[in-house]
């Protein structure tokens, strides 16, 4: 069966520290992968998407970057976190139309 | 860019009441999806619609792909407390990249026992 793993579930990081969130998918090949951010429990903001290894598209200029070193691995990073980076981060995959979301990472930058 | 207008933004209802929410767009969509997000969790797919006019049910939930292909609605019958959460519509616009969905801003549902 197809599953998506996202970790950690919660993270508290100081301003200026680096960030690495990881997402892995099982049971599928060559999925489209996505990173979303959700503020205040409302709308989903698309941050990055990837259609293949090493292929990253950025939707919103920001303090974050994404990488896809393997077919089923998607990483969200930052060199120096800002307070405004706090939020709920969701990874998702699609093959091809229906998105399946991970359980999310609650990031609090203090 | 293309947008989905989802309404209402929030609903406060009594247990047992029926619920209706919808999404509209000025553009034609090829796919409509409805998701539910429980607090602190990722959204979960409820219903997927692929044809104009399609009406699909999932338990107490019913969703329809509008004939004009510019709208979709989700109905929940006889609401229960566990229906609480945020409901998102999502769609793939005609001519859009396959797999890249546009999401509505969500409808937050609160159910009073």
Short mmCIF file of C-alpha atoms in Angstrom, two decimals:
data_model
loop_
_atom_site.label_atom_id
_atom_site.label_comp_id
_atom_site.label_asym_id
_atom_site.label_seq_id
_atom_site.Cartn_x
_atom_site.Cartn_y
_atom_site.Cartn_z
CA UNK A 1 0.00 0.00 0.00
CA UNK A 2 1.03 3.59 -0.52
CA UNK A 3 2.06 5.57 2.53
CA UNK A 4 3.69 8.88 3.28
CA UNK A 5 5.89 9.56 6.28
CA UNK A 6 6.68 13.01 7.57
CA UNK A 7 8.81 13.91 10.56
CA UNK A 8 9.22 15.29 13.09
CA UNK A 9 5.65 15.89 14.23
CA UNK A 10 6.55 18.95 16.26
CA UNK A 11 9.63 21.14 16.35
CA UNK A 12 10.63 24.20 18.36
CA UNK A 13 13.62 26.02 16.95
CA UNK A 14 15.33 29.31 17.83
CA UNK A 15 15.48 32.16 15.35
CA UNK A 16 18.55 31.86 13.15
CA UNK A 17 18.89 28.09 13.50
CA UNK A 18 18.79 25.72 10.50
CA UNK A 19 15.83 23.55 9.56
CA UNK A 20 15.45 20.17 7.91
CA UNK A 21 12.07 18.49 7.52
CA UNK A 22 11.91 15.15 5.76
CA UNK A 23 9.17 13.41 3.84
CA UNK A 24 9.32 9.92 2.35
CA UNK A 25 6.82 8.02 0.27
CA UNK A 26 6.39 4.24 0.04
CA UNK A 27 4.57 2.05 -2.43
CA UNK A 28 4.75 4.28 -5.48
CA UNK A 29 7.23 5.39 -8.10
CA UNK A 30 7.94 8.79 -9.59
CA UNK A 31 5.30 10.65 -7.62
CA UNK A 32 4.81 14.40 -7.75
CA UNK A 33 5.83 15.71 -4.32
CA UNK A 34 4.71 18.90 -2.62
CA UNK A 35 5.46 21.03 0.43
CA UNK A 36 2.66 23.18 1.82
CA UNK A 37 2.52 25.57 4.74
CA UNK A 38 -0.63 26.24 6.70
CA UNK A 39 -0.95 29.23 9.00
CA UNK A 40 -3.53 29.59 11.74
CA UNK A 41 -5.30 26.35 10.79
CA UNK A 42 -6.64 27.72 7.54
CA UNK A 43 -5.56 27.82 3.91
CA UNK A 44 -2.83 25.74 2.30
CA UNK A 45 0.02 27.67 0.73
CA UNK A 46 2.03 25.73 -1.85
CA UNK A 47 5.74 26.25 -1.20
CA UNK A 48 7.50 23.78 -3.52
CA UNK A 49 6.68 20.95 -5.83
CA UNK A 50 8.79 18.36 -7.59
CA UNK A 51 8.06 16.17 -10.59
CA UNK A 52 11.30 14.18 -10.35
CA UNK A 53 14.69 13.77 -8.73
CA UNK A 54 16.52 17.06 -8.56
CA UNK A 55 13.57 18.95 -10.10
CA UNK A 56 12.19 21.60 -7.77
CA UNK A 57 9.75 24.39 -8.52
CA UNK A 58 9.26 27.20 -6.05
CA UNK A 59 5.90 28.89 -5.81
CA UNK A 60 6.69 31.59 -3.28
CA UNK A 61 9.98 33.44 -2.70
CA UNK A 62 11.01 32.84 0.86
CA UNK A 63 13.56 31.81 3.38
CA UNK A 64 13.11 28.11 2.60
CA UNK A 65 14.47 25.67 0.04
CA UNK A 66 13.60 22.13 -1.02
CA UNK A 67 15.53 19.21 -2.38
CA UNK A 68 14.67 15.80 -3.80
CA UNK A 69 17.77 13.63 -3.54
CA UNK A 70 15.87 10.40 -4.19
CA UNK A 71 12.67 9.54 -6.05
CA UNK A 72 10.63 9.12 -2.89
CA UNK A 73 12.34 11.62 -0.60
CA UNK A 74 11.53 15.30 -0.31
CA UNK A 75 13.33 17.64 2.09
CA UNK A 76 12.42 21.13 3.23
CA UNK A 77 15.30 23.22 4.56
CA UNK A 78 16.33 26.59 5.82
CA UNK A 79 19.77 27.94 6.68
CA UNK A 80 18.42 30.50 9.16
CA UNK A 81 14.88 30.38 10.47
CA UNK A 82 12.77 33.51 10.91
CA UNK A 83 9.89 33.99 13.31
CA UNK A 84 7.58 34.15 10.30
CA UNK A 85 8.56 30.59 9.33
CA UNK A 86 6.39 29.25 12.14
CA UNK A 87 3.47 27.20 10.93
CA UNK A 88 2.15 23.77 10.08
CA UNK A 89 4.09 22.15 7.24
CA UNK A 90 2.54 19.44 5.13
CA UNK A 91 4.12 17.13 2.62
CA UNK A 92 1.96 15.54 -0.07
CA UNK A 93 2.30 13.29 -3.07
CA UNK A 94 0.11 12.71 -6.10
CA UNK A 95 -0.07 9.93 -8.66
CA UNK A 96 -1.42 11.64 -10.66
CA UNK A 97 -4.52 13.60 -9.52
CA UNK A 98 -5.40 12.83 -5.93
CA UNK A 99 -3.13 14.23 -3.27
CA UNK A 100 -2.23 12.22 -0.19
CA UNK A 101 -0.96 14.32 2.69
CA UNK A 102 1.43 13.49 5.49
CA UNK A 103 0.46 14.09 9.09
CA UNK A 104 2.29 17.42 9.21
CA UNK A 105 5.02 19.11 11.23
CA UNK A 106 4.14 21.87 13.67
CA UNK A 107 7.12 24.27 13.59
CA UNK A 108 7.41 26.99 16.20
CA UNK A 109 10.27 29.45 15.82
CA UNK A 110 11.09 31.20 19.08
CA UNK B 1 -3.74 33.14 -11.17
CA UNK B 2 -6.71 30.83 -10.95
CA UNK B 3 -8.52 30.81 -7.64
CA UNK B 4 -11.21 28.85 -5.92
CA UNK B 5 -13.77 30.71 -3.86
CA UNK B 6 -14.91 28.45 -1.05
CA UNK B 7 -17.85 29.35 1.14
CA UNK B 8 -18.82 29.69 3.83
CA UNK B 9 -15.55 30.38 5.69
CA UNK B 10 -17.00 28.89 8.86
CA UNK B 11 -20.15 27.23 10.08
CA UNK B 12 -21.55 26.67 13.57
CA UNK B 13 -24.31 24.09 13.53
CA UNK B 14 -26.27 21.87 15.87
CA UNK B 15 -25.69 18.13 15.86
CA UNK B 16 -28.14 16.47 13.49
CA UNK B 17 -28.34 19.39 11.07
CA UNK B 18 -27.39 19.10 7.42
CA UNK B 19 -24.41 21.06 6.09
CA UNK B 20 -23.74 22.47 2.67
CA UNK B 21 -20.59 24.15 1.37
CA UNK B 22 -19.38 25.00 -2.11
CA UNK B 23 -16.52 26.11 -4.27
CA UNK B 24 -16.72 28.27 -7.35
CA UNK B 25 -14.31 29.52 -9.94
CA UNK B 26 -14.36 31.74 -12.98
CA UNK B 27 -12.37 29.06 -14.83
CA UNK B 28 -13.28 25.56 -15.97
CA UNK B 29 -11.97 22.68 -13.87
CA UNK B 30 -11.35 19.07 -14.92
CA UNK B 31 -11.20 17.60 -11.44
CA UNK B 32 -12.80 18.45 -8.11
CA UNK B 33 -11.70 16.97 -4.81
CA UNK B 34 -12.97 17.43 -1.28
CA UNK B 35 -10.71 17.00 1.76
CA UNK B 36 -11.26 17.08 5.50
CA UNK B 37 -8.59 18.13 7.97
CA UNK B 38 -8.89 17.19 11.63
CA UNK B 39 -7.09 19.49 14.09
CA UNK B 40 -3.33 18.88 14.03
CA UNK B 41 -3.52 16.41 11.17
CA UNK B 42 -3.01 16.44 7.42
CA UNK B 43 -6.04 16.69 5.11
CA UNK B 44 -7.66 13.42 4.10
CA UNK B 45 -9.41 12.87 0.80
CA UNK B 46 -13.19 12.46 1.14
CA UNK B 47 -14.50 12.46 -2.41
CA UNK B 48 -12.98 12.82 -5.89
CA UNK B 49 -15.01 13.93 -8.92
CA UNK B 50 -13.83 13.64 -12.50
CA UNK B 51 -16.84 14.29 -14.72
CA UNK B 52 -19.18 17.26 -15.08
CA UNK B 53 -22.49 16.46 -13.41
CA UNK B 54 -21.00 13.59 -11.41
CA UNK B 55 -22.69 13.05 -8.05
CA UNK B 56 -20.81 10.87 -5.57
CA UNK B 57 -21.58 9.82 -2.02
CA UNK B 58 -19.34 8.62 0.78
CA UNK B 59 -21.51 7.68 3.74
CA UNK B 60 -23.29 10.83 4.91
CA UNK B 61 -21.27 12.96 2.49
CA UNK B 62 -22.38 13.82 -1.03
CA UNK B 63 -20.46 15.93 -3.53
CA UNK B 64 -21.24 17.06 -7.04
CA UNK B 65 -19.18 18.27 -9.96
CA UNK B 66 -21.13 21.20 -11.39
CA UNK B 67 -22.45 21.01 -14.94
CA UNK B 68 -20.67 24.25 -15.88
CA UNK B 69 -17.41 22.70 -14.55
CA UNK B 70 -16.88 25.90 -12.58
CA UNK B 71 -18.26 24.77 -9.25
CA UNK B 72 -18.70 21.92 -6.82
CA UNK B 73 -20.61 21.41 -3.60
CA UNK B 74 -20.29 19.14 -0.59
CA UNK B 75 -23.23 18.19 1.59
CA UNK B 76 -23.07 16.47 4.96
CA UNK B 77 -26.31 15.01 6.25
CA UNK B 78 -27.22 14.58 9.92
CA UNK B 79 -24.00 16.05 11.27
CA UNK B 80 -22.26 14.49 14.27
CA UNK B 81 -19.55 15.91 16.57
CA UNK B 82 -16.75 14.09 14.74
CA UNK B 83 -17.58 16.06 11.58
CA UNK B 84 -15.74 18.98 13.17
CA UNK B 85 -12.75 20.12 11.15
CA UNK B 86 -11.75 22.13 8.13
CA UNK B 87 -13.08 21.08 4.75
CA UNK B 88 -11.10 21.99 1.64
CA UNK B 89 -12.15 21.87 -1.95
CA UNK B 90 -9.44 21.40 -4.54
CA UNK B 91 -9.44 21.29 -8.29
CA UNK B 92 -7.28 20.89 -11.33
CA UNK B 93 -8.06 23.61 -13.86
CA UNK B 94 -8.56 22.81 -17.51
CA UNK B 95 -5.17 23.02 -19.18
CA UNK B 96 -3.38 22.91 -15.84
CA UNK B 97 -0.37 20.74 -15.10
CA UNK B 98 -1.52 17.26 -14.25
CA UNK B 99 -1.24 16.73 -10.55
CA UNK B 100 -1.03 20.39 -9.56
CA UNK B 101 -4.18 21.21 -7.68
CA UNK B 102 -5.57 24.55 -6.57
CA UNK B 103 -7.04 24.59 -3.07
CA UNK B 104 -9.84 26.65 -1.61
CA UNK B 105 -9.23 28.45 1.68
CA UNK B 106 -11.35 26.00 3.63
CA UNK B 107 -14.63 25.88 5.53
CA UNK B 108 -14.26 25.48 9.28
CA UNK B 109 -17.10 23.39 10.66
CA UNK B 110 -18.07 23.42 14.33
CA UNK B 111 -20.79 21.06 15.59
CA UNK B 112 -22.57 21.70 18.87
CA UNK B 113 -23.75 18.52 20.59
#
